């Protein structure tokens, strides 16, 4: 049985045509599912009995289950159980300008960033497109509100699951399906250089964010294993190529870690590294977790860091903190479930 959320409109059209049904049936079926939120083929009243039987024999709908929700004022955290028993998590952030969902792209992660909770538990497998699509639909249905934007910044490295993530993006972006505008979709990578190049050829208006977290190789090697494969020079030159090819601004993510990467010297070095590039730096307050020893930078120090970047004409913001009163650090909820 195939999960219907694995398919873009054109895929379903082709399947139906190959099985002697009409191309337009695909739009009807997708409209029942995505617009009318009808998840039972028998209730699709404008479709022939024969096609309904065919759909029932060949497709199913929800294969992931919402297991647990943690709520706070501006953030909800969701734990999902996959068909094979694995757990993944997603976060809903309620901004003034709309609802944003942060989804996972893998079960666990192999990138092994030293400060990250997700990486403590190794990757079990990649997520399939439907498992990413269903995270969004289940959250949307549970809050009964539209999801306006999606960030692929949960557990996993999206560029280590490239094809499934691209398929997922096409499905949620399709105006007949979830209709989330490309500019409202962000994919975040720890810096898999060849995939950044590949991504620049996709001709998508999707945002790219890069977890830089250090201004030089010495620091980055200590906290991000990936830097030993693709170092800062390779990463920055890949980003320059990406920017000149796509004409799109890149978000640089920089977690401020106390006494690791938050000195004034680091700020100056970062400003020099990014000088002249069409980037925007997002300074991220670290979400401390009990298993790891990293500490969050104090407010005065992060303000100082911010000011130095500003003074050097780098576009910069300090990210609003979400959900620190619940287990909102990446991977915390899943880790607590798996380790029970
Ligand atoms: N693998 C991708 C996407 C998932 S991680 C990437 O590396 O970008 C999403 C972001 O959360 C990354 O910038 C990551 O470094 C950051 N992150 C991980 N643990 C964190 C924590 N405890 N507090 C704040 N940010 C964290």
mmCIF file of C-alpha atoms and ligand atoms in Angstrom:
data_model
loop_
_atom_site.group_PDB
_atom_site.id
_atom_site.type_symbol
_atom_site.label_atom_id
_atom_site.label_comp_id
_atom_site.label_asym_id
_atom_site.label_seq_id
_atom_site.Cartn_x
_atom_site.Cartn_y
_atom_site.Cartn_z
ATOM 1 C CA UNK A 1 0.000 0.000 0.000
ATOM 2 C CA UNK A 2 1.233 3.454 -0.857
ATOM 3 C CA UNK A 3 0.691 6.474 1.293
ATOM 4 C CA UNK A 4 -1.122 9.157 -0.689
ATOM 5 C CA UNK A 5 0.919 11.919 1.001
ATOM 6 C CA UNK A 6 4.003 10.670 -0.866
ATOM 7 C CA UNK A 7 2.604 11.982 -4.129
ATOM 8 C CA UNK A 8 2.609 15.285 -5.888
ATOM 9 C CA UNK A 9 -0.391 16.040 -8.112
ATOM 10 C CA UNK A 10 1.425 15.069 -11.287
ATOM 11 C CA UNK A 11 2.428 11.701 -9.786
ATOM 12 C CA UNK A 12 -1.175 10.832 -9.000
ATOM 13 C CA UNK A 13 -2.273 12.013 -12.445
ATOM 14 C CA UNK A 14 0.234 9.661 -14.048
ATOM 15 C CA UNK A 15 -0.764 6.740 -11.854
ATOM 16 C CA UNK A 16 -4.436 7.259 -12.674
ATOM 17 C CA UNK A 17 -3.797 7.628 -16.408
ATOM 18 C CA UNK A 18 -1.728 4.433 -16.381
ATOM 19 C CA UNK A 19 -4.629 2.648 -14.730
ATOM 20 C CA UNK A 20 -7.188 3.909 -17.231
ATOM 21 C CA UNK A 21 -8.707 6.562 -15.020
ATOM 22 C CA UNK A 22 -9.014 10.207 -15.951
ATOM 23 C CA UNK A 23 -6.308 12.749 -15.311
ATOM 24 C CA UNK A 24 -8.811 15.176 -13.715
ATOM 25 C CA UNK A 25 -9.674 12.584 -11.073
ATOM 26 C CA UNK A 26 -6.340 13.345 -9.444
ATOM 27 C CA UNK A 27 -7.301 16.957 -8.777
ATOM 28 C CA UNK A 28 -10.652 15.845 -7.374
ATOM 29 C CA UNK A 29 -9.012 13.393 -4.993
ATOM 30 C CA UNK A 30 -6.368 15.859 -3.847
ATOM 31 C CA UNK A 31 -9.035 18.499 -3.306
ATOM 32 C CA UNK A 32 -10.993 16.160 -1.012
ATOM 33 C CA UNK A 33 -7.886 15.471 1.002
ATOM 34 C CA UNK A 34 -6.137 18.825 1.106
ATOM 35 C CA UNK A 35 -9.044 21.303 0.899
ATOM 36 C CA UNK A 36 -12.016 19.490 2.393
ATOM 37 C CA UNK A 37 -9.915 17.419 4.801
ATOM 38 C CA UNK A 38 -11.829 14.250 3.978
ATOM 39 C CA UNK A 39 -9.618 11.284 4.700
ATOM 40 C CA UNK A 40 -11.967 8.494 3.652
ATOM 41 C CA UNK A 41 -12.110 7.551 -0.031
ATOM 42 C CA UNK A 42 -15.714 6.345 0.418
ATOM 43 C CA UNK A 43 -16.797 9.888 1.225
ATOM 44 C CA UNK A 44 -15.485 11.335 -2.034
ATOM 45 C CA UNK A 45 -18.894 11.684 -3.602
ATOM 46 C CA UNK A 46 -17.896 12.894 -7.073
ATOM 47 C CA UNK A 47 -15.720 9.856 -7.744
ATOM 48 C CA UNK A 48 -16.870 6.594 -9.321
ATOM 49 C CA UNK A 49 -17.289 3.459 -7.171
ATOM 50 C CA UNK A 50 -14.727 1.699 -9.265
ATOM 51 C CA UNK A 51 -12.111 4.375 -8.644
ATOM 52 C CA UNK A 52 -12.958 4.461 -4.935
ATOM 53 C CA UNK A 53 -12.296 0.712 -4.769
ATOM 54 C CA UNK A 54 -9.050 1.169 -6.638
ATOM 55 C CA UNK A 55 -7.955 3.898 -4.225
ATOM 56 C CA UNK A 56 -8.863 1.777 -1.222
ATOM 57 C CA UNK A 57 -6.879 -1.138 -2.522
ATOM 58 C CA UNK A 58 -3.813 0.890 -3.379
ATOM 59 C CA UNK A 59 -3.503 3.859 -1.053
ATOM 60 C CA UNK A 60 -3.679 4.650 2.600
ATOM 61 C CA UNK A 61 -3.610 7.993 4.379
ATOM 62 C CA UNK A 62 -2.257 8.475 7.866
ATOM 63 C CA UNK A 63 0.624 6.247 8.888
ATOM 64 C CA UNK A 64 2.077 8.391 11.623
ATOM 65 C CA UNK A 65 0.306 8.951 14.931
ATOM 66 C CA UNK A 66 0.288 11.935 17.230
ATOM 67 C CA UNK A 67 1.508 10.470 20.504
ATOM 68 C CA UNK A 68 1.970 13.410 22.817
ATOM 69 C CA UNK A 69 1.599 17.215 22.833
ATOM 70 C CA UNK A 70 3.303 19.693 25.151
ATOM 71 C CA UNK A 71 1.817 23.160 25.085
ATOM 72 C CA UNK A 72 2.965 26.576 26.158
ATOM 73 C CA UNK A 73 1.860 30.079 25.269
ATOM 74 C CA UNK A 74 3.706 30.509 22.005
ATOM 75 C CA UNK A 75 4.948 26.995 21.296
ATOM 76 C CA UNK A 76 3.495 23.513 20.993
ATOM 77 C CA UNK A 77 5.675 20.481 20.789
ATOM 78 C CA UNK A 78 4.464 17.268 19.166
ATOM 79 C CA UNK A 79 5.757 13.731 19.463
ATOM 80 C CA UNK A 80 4.799 11.378 16.637
ATOM 81 C CA UNK A 81 5.059 7.613 16.447
ATOM 82 C CA UNK A 82 5.958 6.216 13.039
ATOM 83 C CA UNK A 83 4.565 2.992 11.597
ATOM 84 C CA UNK A 84 7.739 1.098 12.530
ATOM 85 C CA UNK A 85 7.649 2.346 16.120
ATOM 86 C CA UNK A 86 10.258 5.116 15.843
ATOM 87 C CA UNK A 87 9.567 8.524 17.353
ATOM 88 C CA UNK A 88 10.027 11.950 15.785
ATOM 89 C CA UNK A 89 9.070 15.412 16.920
ATOM 90 C CA UNK A 90 7.894 18.725 15.506
ATOM 91 C CA UNK A 91 7.405 22.170 16.965
ATOM 92 C CA UNK A 92 4.672 24.703 16.261
ATOM 93 C CA UNK A 93 5.619 28.338 16.808
ATOM 94 C CA UNK A 94 2.840 30.898 17.018
ATOM 95 C CA UNK A 95 4.178 34.181 15.652
ATOM 96 C CA UNK A 96 2.216 37.410 15.302
ATOM 97 C CA UNK A 97 2.394 36.917 11.565
ATOM 98 C CA UNK A 98 1.249 33.299 11.475
ATOM 99 C CA UNK A 99 1.897 29.717 12.438
ATOM 100 C CA UNK A 100 5.187 28.135 11.660
ATOM 101 C CA UNK A 101 6.028 24.444 11.975
ATOM 102 C CA UNK A 102 9.510 23.045 12.439
ATOM 103 C CA UNK A 103 9.611 19.486 11.140
ATOM 104 C CA UNK A 104 12.062 16.592 11.444
ATOM 105 C CA UNK A 105 13.637 15.081 8.348
ATOM 106 C CA UNK A 106 15.294 11.975 9.813
ATOM 107 C CA UNK A 107 14.944 9.616 12.762
ATOM 108 C CA UNK A 108 17.999 10.766 14.725
ATOM 109 C CA UNK A 109 20.983 12.431 13.068
ATOM 110 C CA UNK A 110 24.518 11.424 12.142
ATOM 111 C CA UNK A 111 26.062 14.877 11.928
ATOM 112 C CA UNK A 112 27.177 14.701 15.556
ATOM 113 C CA UNK A 113 27.246 18.404 16.470
ATOM 114 C CA UNK A 114 28.613 18.533 20.009
ATOM 115 C CA UNK A 115 25.943 20.871 21.427
ATOM 116 C CA UNK A 116 22.938 19.178 19.843
ATOM 117 C CA UNK A 117 20.575 16.795 21.584
ATOM 118 C CA UNK A 118 19.383 15.173 18.334
ATOM 119 C CA UNK A 119 22.832 13.935 17.501
ATOM 120 C CA UNK A 120 23.248 12.033 20.760
ATOM 121 C CA UNK A 121 20.939 9.409 19.316
ATOM 122 C CA UNK A 122 22.309 8.188 15.993
ATOM 123 C CA UNK A 123 20.324 8.214 12.810
ATOM 124 C CA UNK A 124 18.020 5.217 12.469
ATOM 125 C CA UNK A 125 16.686 6.076 9.052
ATOM 126 C CA UNK A 126 15.565 8.819 6.672
ATOM 127 C CA UNK A 127 11.980 10.032 6.712
ATOM 128 C CA UNK A 128 9.853 9.512 3.619
ATOM 129 C CA UNK A 129 7.972 12.454 2.107
ATOM 130 C CA UNK A 130 4.626 11.350 3.571
ATOM 131 C CA UNK A 131 6.109 11.252 7.078
ATOM 132 C CA UNK A 132 7.106 14.909 6.719
ATOM 133 C CA UNK A 133 3.806 15.953 5.078
ATOM 134 C CA UNK A 134 1.750 14.199 7.765
ATOM 135 C CA UNK A 135 3.574 16.077 10.554
ATOM 136 C CA UNK A 136 2.226 19.312 9.097
ATOM 137 C CA UNK A 137 -1.295 18.077 8.372
ATOM 138 C CA UNK A 138 -1.746 16.496 11.799
ATOM 139 C CA UNK A 139 -0.597 19.696 13.522
ATOM 140 C CA UNK A 140 -2.780 21.845 11.272
ATOM 141 C CA UNK A 141 -5.809 19.683 12.036
ATOM 142 C CA UNK A 142 -5.128 19.629 15.737
ATOM 143 C CA UNK A 143 -4.983 23.433 16.044
ATOM 144 C CA UNK A 144 -7.643 23.947 13.353
ATOM 145 C CA UNK A 145 -5.582 26.750 11.863
ATOM 146 C CA UNK A 146 -3.604 27.124 8.726
ATOM 147 C CA UNK A 147 0.144 26.532 8.798
ATOM 148 C CA UNK A 148 1.734 29.515 7.072
ATOM 149 C CA UNK A 149 5.360 28.542 7.044
ATOM 150 C CA UNK A 150 7.540 25.479 7.393
ATOM 151 C CA UNK A 151 11.129 25.203 8.529
ATOM 152 C CA UNK A 152 13.042 21.964 8.058
ATOM 153 C CA UNK A 153 15.083 22.473 11.207
ATOM 154 C CA UNK A 154 13.904 19.666 13.461
ATOM 155 C CA UNK A 155 15.732 16.402 14.000
ATOM 156 C CA UNK A 156 17.978 15.315 11.143
ATOM 157 C CA UNK A 157 20.065 16.789 8.371
ATOM 158 C CA UNK A 158 17.739 17.511 5.424
ATOM 159 C CA UNK A 159 20.573 17.455 2.878
ATOM 160 C CA UNK A 160 21.498 13.968 4.091
ATOM 161 C CA UNK A 161 17.976 12.965 2.943
ATOM 162 C CA UNK A 162 18.030 15.147 -0.133
ATOM 163 C CA UNK A 163 15.603 13.465 -2.555
ATOM 164 C CA UNK A 164 12.864 12.850 0.008
ATOM 165 C CA UNK A 165 13.151 16.407 1.292
ATOM 166 C CA UNK A 166 12.910 17.869 -2.236
ATOM 167 C CA UNK A 167 9.836 15.743 -2.926
ATOM 168 C CA UNK A 168 8.328 16.908 0.368
ATOM 169 C CA UNK A 169 8.971 20.557 -0.547
ATOM 170 C CA UNK A 170 7.290 20.121 -3.925
ATOM 171 C CA UNK A 171 4.231 18.532 -2.301
ATOM 172 C CA UNK A 172 3.715 21.220 0.347
ATOM 173 C CA UNK A 173 4.439 23.984 -2.156
ATOM 174 C CA UNK A 174 1.946 22.771 -4.778
ATOM 175 C CA UNK A 175 -1.032 25.192 -4.909
ATOM 176 C CA UNK A 176 -3.417 22.227 -5.259
ATOM 177 C CA UNK A 177 -1.961 20.492 -2.205
ATOM 178 C CA UNK A 178 -0.761 22.292 0.949
ATOM 179 C CA UNK A 179 -0.095 25.526 -0.956
ATOM 180 C CA UNK A 180 2.669 26.795 1.311
ATOM 181 C CA UNK A 181 4.542 29.473 -0.626
ATOM 182 C CA UNK A 182 8.164 28.705 -1.444
ATOM 183 C CA UNK A 183 9.282 31.870 0.318
ATOM 184 C CA UNK A 184 7.638 30.494 3.455
ATOM 185 C CA UNK A 185 9.700 27.312 3.376
ATOM 186 C CA UNK A 186 13.204 27.179 4.862
ATOM 187 C CA UNK A 187 15.641 24.325 4.736
ATOM 188 C CA UNK A 188 18.513 24.344 7.213
ATOM 189 C CA UNK A 189 21.772 22.488 6.693
ATOM 190 C CA UNK A 190 24.905 22.037 8.774
ATOM 191 C CA UNK A 191 26.863 22.595 5.552
ATOM 192 C CA UNK A 192 26.927 19.633 3.174
ATOM 193 C CA UNK A 193 28.743 21.524 0.431
ATOM 194 C CA UNK A 194 27.924 19.336 -2.618
ATOM 195 C CA UNK A 195 24.236 19.426 -1.718
ATOM 196 C CA UNK A 196 24.256 23.226 -1.429
ATOM 197 C CA UNK A 197 25.473 23.250 -5.002
ATOM 198 C CA UNK A 198 22.803 20.766 -6.049
ATOM 199 C CA UNK A 199 20.153 22.811 -4.264
ATOM 200 C CA UNK A 200 21.153 25.921 -6.216
ATOM 201 C CA UNK A 201 20.148 24.099 -9.402
ATOM 202 C CA UNK A 202 16.617 23.266 -8.215
ATOM 203 C CA UNK A 203 15.273 26.639 -9.272
ATOM 204 C CA UNK A 204 13.134 26.909 -6.158
ATOM 205 C CA UNK A 205 12.364 30.113 -4.253
ATOM 206 C CA UNK A 206 12.852 28.220 -0.992
ATOM 207 C CA UNK A 207 15.043 29.788 1.711
ATOM 208 C CA UNK A 208 18.371 28.298 2.650
ATOM 209 C CA UNK A 209 19.706 28.527 6.205
ATOM 210 C CA UNK A 210 23.159 27.349 7.195
ATOM 211 C CA UNK A 211 24.288 26.389 10.678
ATOM 212 C CA UNK A 212 27.646 28.108 10.874
ATOM 213 C CA UNK A 213 28.048 28.522 14.645
ATOM 214 C CA UNK A 214 31.730 29.516 14.476
ATOM 215 C CA UNK A 215 33.866 32.126 12.707
ATOM 216 C CA UNK A 216 36.892 29.888 12.091
ATOM 217 C CA UNK A 217 37.960 26.279 11.588
ATOM 218 C CA UNK A 218 39.539 25.943 14.997
ATOM 219 C CA UNK A 219 36.269 26.512 16.842
ATOM 220 C CA UNK A 220 34.040 24.913 14.250
ATOM 221 C CA UNK A 221 36.100 21.710 14.237
ATOM 222 C CA UNK A 222 35.502 21.397 17.961
ATOM 223 C CA UNK A 223 31.735 21.719 17.849
ATOM 224 C CA UNK A 224 30.743 20.487 14.384
ATOM 225 C CA UNK A 225 32.160 17.235 13.013
ATOM 226 C CA UNK A 226 31.065 18.130 9.499
ATOM 227 C CA UNK A 227 33.701 20.881 9.415
ATOM 228 C CA UNK A 228 36.390 18.216 9.109
ATOM 229 C CA UNK A 229 34.814 17.175 5.809
ATOM 230 C CA UNK A 230 33.774 20.581 4.449
ATOM 231 C CA UNK A 231 35.660 23.326 6.223
ATOM 232 C CA UNK A 232 34.643 26.959 6.557
ATOM 233 C CA UNK A 233 36.455 28.088 3.406
ATOM 234 C CA UNK A 234 34.719 25.459 1.297
ATOM 235 C CA UNK A 235 31.394 26.282 2.911
ATOM 236 C CA UNK A 236 31.673 30.041 2.420
ATOM 237 C CA UNK A 237 32.746 29.659 -1.178
ATOM 238 C CA UNK A 238 29.791 27.298 -1.827
ATOM 239 C CA UNK A 239 27.475 29.906 -0.309
ATOM 240 C CA UNK A 240 28.941 32.664 -2.453
ATOM 241 C CA UNK A 241 28.284 30.548 -5.532
ATOM 242 C CA UNK A 242 24.764 29.752 -4.341
ATOM 243 C CA UNK A 243 24.003 33.429 -3.769
ATOM 244 C CA UNK A 244 25.332 34.547 -7.118
ATOM 245 C CA UNK A 245 23.486 31.782 -8.928
ATOM 246 C CA UNK A 246 20.101 32.130 -7.191
ATOM 247 C CA UNK A 247 20.236 35.784 -6.230
ATOM 248 C CA UNK A 248 18.773 34.744 -2.891
ATOM 249 C CA UNK A 249 19.793 35.832 0.581
ATOM 250 C CA UNK A 250 21.099 33.089 2.850
ATOM 251 C CA UNK A 251 20.382 32.895 6.570
ATOM 252 C CA UNK A 252 23.421 32.211 8.723
ATOM 253 C CA UNK A 253 22.517 30.526 11.998
ATOM 254 C CA UNK A 254 24.872 31.155 14.879
ATOM 255 C CA UNK A 255 24.133 29.651 18.307
ATOM 256 C CA UNK A 256 25.784 31.680 21.028
ATOM 257 C CA UNK A 257 27.597 29.290 23.367
ATOM 258 C CA UNK A 258 29.097 30.695 26.531
ATOM 259 C CA UNK A 259 32.907 31.041 26.292
ATOM 260 C CA UNK A 260 33.022 28.915 23.131
ATOM 261 C CA UNK A 261 32.123 31.199 20.229
ATOM 262 C CA UNK A 262 30.739 34.365 21.812
ATOM 263 C CA UNK A 263 33.792 36.603 22.340
ATOM 264 C CA UNK A 264 34.184 40.012 20.778
ATOM 265 C CA UNK A 265 37.049 38.601 18.753
ATOM 266 C CA UNK A 266 34.683 35.958 17.345
ATOM 267 C CA UNK A 267 32.168 38.652 16.405
ATOM 268 C CA UNK A 268 34.804 40.631 14.505
ATOM 269 C CA UNK A 269 36.051 37.505 12.788
ATOM 270 C CA UNK A 270 32.499 36.570 11.813
ATOM 271 C CA UNK A 271 31.861 40.054 10.414
ATOM 272 C CA UNK A 272 35.006 39.807 8.298
ATOM 273 C CA UNK A 273 34.101 36.348 7.082
ATOM 274 C CA UNK A 274 30.657 37.461 5.914
ATOM 275 C CA UNK A 275 31.579 40.926 4.680
ATOM 276 C CA UNK A 276 29.887 41.796 1.391
ATOM 277 C CA UNK A 277 27.816 38.622 1.244
ATOM 278 C CA UNK A 278 24.036 38.726 0.849
ATOM 279 C CA UNK A 279 23.401 37.071 4.197
ATOM 280 C CA UNK A 280 21.420 37.632 7.321
ATOM 281 C CA UNK A 281 22.751 36.398 10.644
ATOM 282 C CA UNK A 282 20.367 34.863 13.120
ATOM 283 C CA UNK A 283 21.931 34.747 16.579
ATOM 284 C CA UNK A 284 20.322 31.851 18.435
ATOM 285 C CA UNK A 285 20.068 31.691 22.217
ATOM 286 C CA UNK A 286 21.237 28.192 23.150
ATOM 287 C CA UNK A 287 18.604 25.889 24.625
ATOM 288 C CA UNK A 288 20.470 24.183 27.447
ATOM 289 C CA UNK A 289 19.916 20.468 27.885
ATOM 290 C CA UNK A 290 20.742 18.385 30.922
ATOM 291 C CA UNK A 291 22.886 15.882 29.001
ATOM 292 C CA UNK A 292 25.306 18.358 27.497
ATOM 293 C CA UNK A 293 27.631 20.805 29.217
ATOM 294 C CA UNK A 294 27.245 23.802 26.937
ATOM 295 C CA UNK A 295 25.875 26.972 28.487
ATOM 296 C CA UNK A 296 23.893 29.776 26.993
ATOM 297 C CA UNK A 297 25.615 33.148 26.485
ATOM 298 C CA UNK A 298 24.580 35.854 28.973
ATOM 299 C CA UNK A 299 22.392 38.656 27.668
ATOM 300 C CA UNK A 300 25.045 41.403 27.958
ATOM 301 C CA UNK A 301 27.479 39.324 25.967
ATOM 302 C CA UNK A 302 24.997 38.440 23.233
ATOM 303 C CA UNK A 303 24.045 42.126 22.985
ATOM 304 C CA UNK A 304 27.716 43.000 22.599
ATOM 305 C CA UNK A 305 28.098 40.353 19.883
ATOM 306 C CA UNK A 306 25.053 41.720 18.096
ATOM 307 C CA UNK A 307 26.336 45.306 18.276
ATOM 308 C CA UNK A 308 29.685 44.401 16.750
ATOM 309 C CA UNK A 309 28.011 42.710 13.793
ATOM 310 C CA UNK A 310 25.661 45.665 13.367
ATOM 311 C CA UNK A 311 28.525 48.134 13.513
ATOM 312 C CA UNK A 312 30.214 46.137 10.768
ATOM 313 C CA UNK A 313 27.097 46.432 8.609
ATOM 314 C CA UNK A 314 26.063 42.793 8.863
ATOM 315 C CA UNK A 315 22.286 42.168 8.826
ATOM 316 C CA UNK A 316 21.612 40.539 12.157
ATOM 317 C CA UNK A 317 18.818 39.627 14.568
ATOM 318 C CA UNK A 318 18.693 37.760 17.837
ATOM 319 C CA UNK A 319 16.179 34.951 17.542
ATOM 320 C CA UNK A 320 13.189 35.143 19.800
ATOM 321 C CA UNK A 321 13.289 32.324 22.321
ATOM 322 C CA UNK A 322 10.531 29.783 21.971
ATOM 323 C CA UNK A 323 9.397 27.139 24.374
ATOM 324 C CA UNK A 324 12.333 27.078 26.744
ATOM 325 C CA UNK A 325 9.853 26.210 29.518
ATOM 326 C CA UNK A 326 8.944 22.982 27.707
ATOM 327 C CA UNK A 327 11.453 20.485 26.304
ATOM 328 C CA UNK A 328 11.826 22.531 23.163
ATOM 329 C CA UNK A 329 15.500 22.038 22.425
ATOM 330 C CA UNK A 330 15.877 20.099 19.250
ATOM 331 C CA UNK A 331 15.512 16.403 20.006
ATOM 332 C CA UNK A 332 14.764 16.731 23.710
ATOM 333 C CA UNK A 333 11.238 15.394 23.624
ATOM 334 C CA UNK A 334 12.168 12.477 21.424
ATOM 335 C CA UNK A 335 15.218 11.670 23.551
ATOM 336 C CA UNK A 336 13.112 11.642 26.691
ATOM 337 C CA UNK A 337 10.672 9.196 25.051
ATOM 338 C CA UNK A 338 13.331 6.892 23.592
ATOM 339 C CA UNK A 339 15.331 6.782 26.816
ATOM 340 C CA UNK A 340 12.344 6.014 29.021
HETATM 341 N N1 LIG B 1 20.825 19.575 10.515
HETATM 342 C C1 LIG B 1 20.294 20.852 10.166
HETATM 343 C C2 LIG B 1 18.882 21.092 10.661
HETATM 344 C C3 LIG B 1 18.530 20.619 12.043
HETATM 345 S S1 LIG B 1 19.261 21.467 13.396
HETATM 346 C C4 LIG B 1 21.232 21.951 10.626
HETATM 347 O O1 LIG B 1 22.251 21.644 11.221
HETATM 348 O O2 LIG B 1 20.988 23.106 10.325
HETATM 349 C C5 LIG B 1 18.465 23.036 13.406
HETATM 350 C C6 LIG B 1 19.223 24.129 14.117
HETATM 351 O O3 LIG B 1 19.114 23.997 15.547
HETATM 352 C C7 LIG B 1 20.701 24.116 13.820
HETATM 353 O O4 LIG B 1 21.160 25.423 13.605
HETATM 354 C C8 LIG B 1 21.271 23.536 15.088
HETATM 355 O O5 LIG B 1 22.609 23.827 15.228
HETATM 356 C C9 LIG B 1 20.370 24.170 16.131
HETATM 357 N N2 LIG B 1 20.394 23.568 17.474
HETATM 358 C C10 LIG B 1 20.682 22.313 17.823
HETATM 359 N N3 LIG B 1 20.620 22.142 19.151
HETATM 360 C C11 LIG B 1 20.270 23.339 19.664
HETATM 361 C C12 LIG B 1 20.030 23.826 20.995
HETATM 362 N N4 LIG B 1 20.131 23.028 22.048
HETATM 363 N N5 LIG B 1 19.708 25.128 21.159
HETATM 364 C C13 LIG B 1 19.572 25.948 20.081
HETATM 365 N N6 LIG B 1 19.770 25.551 18.813
HETATM 366 C C14 LIG B 1 20.121 24.261 18.601
#
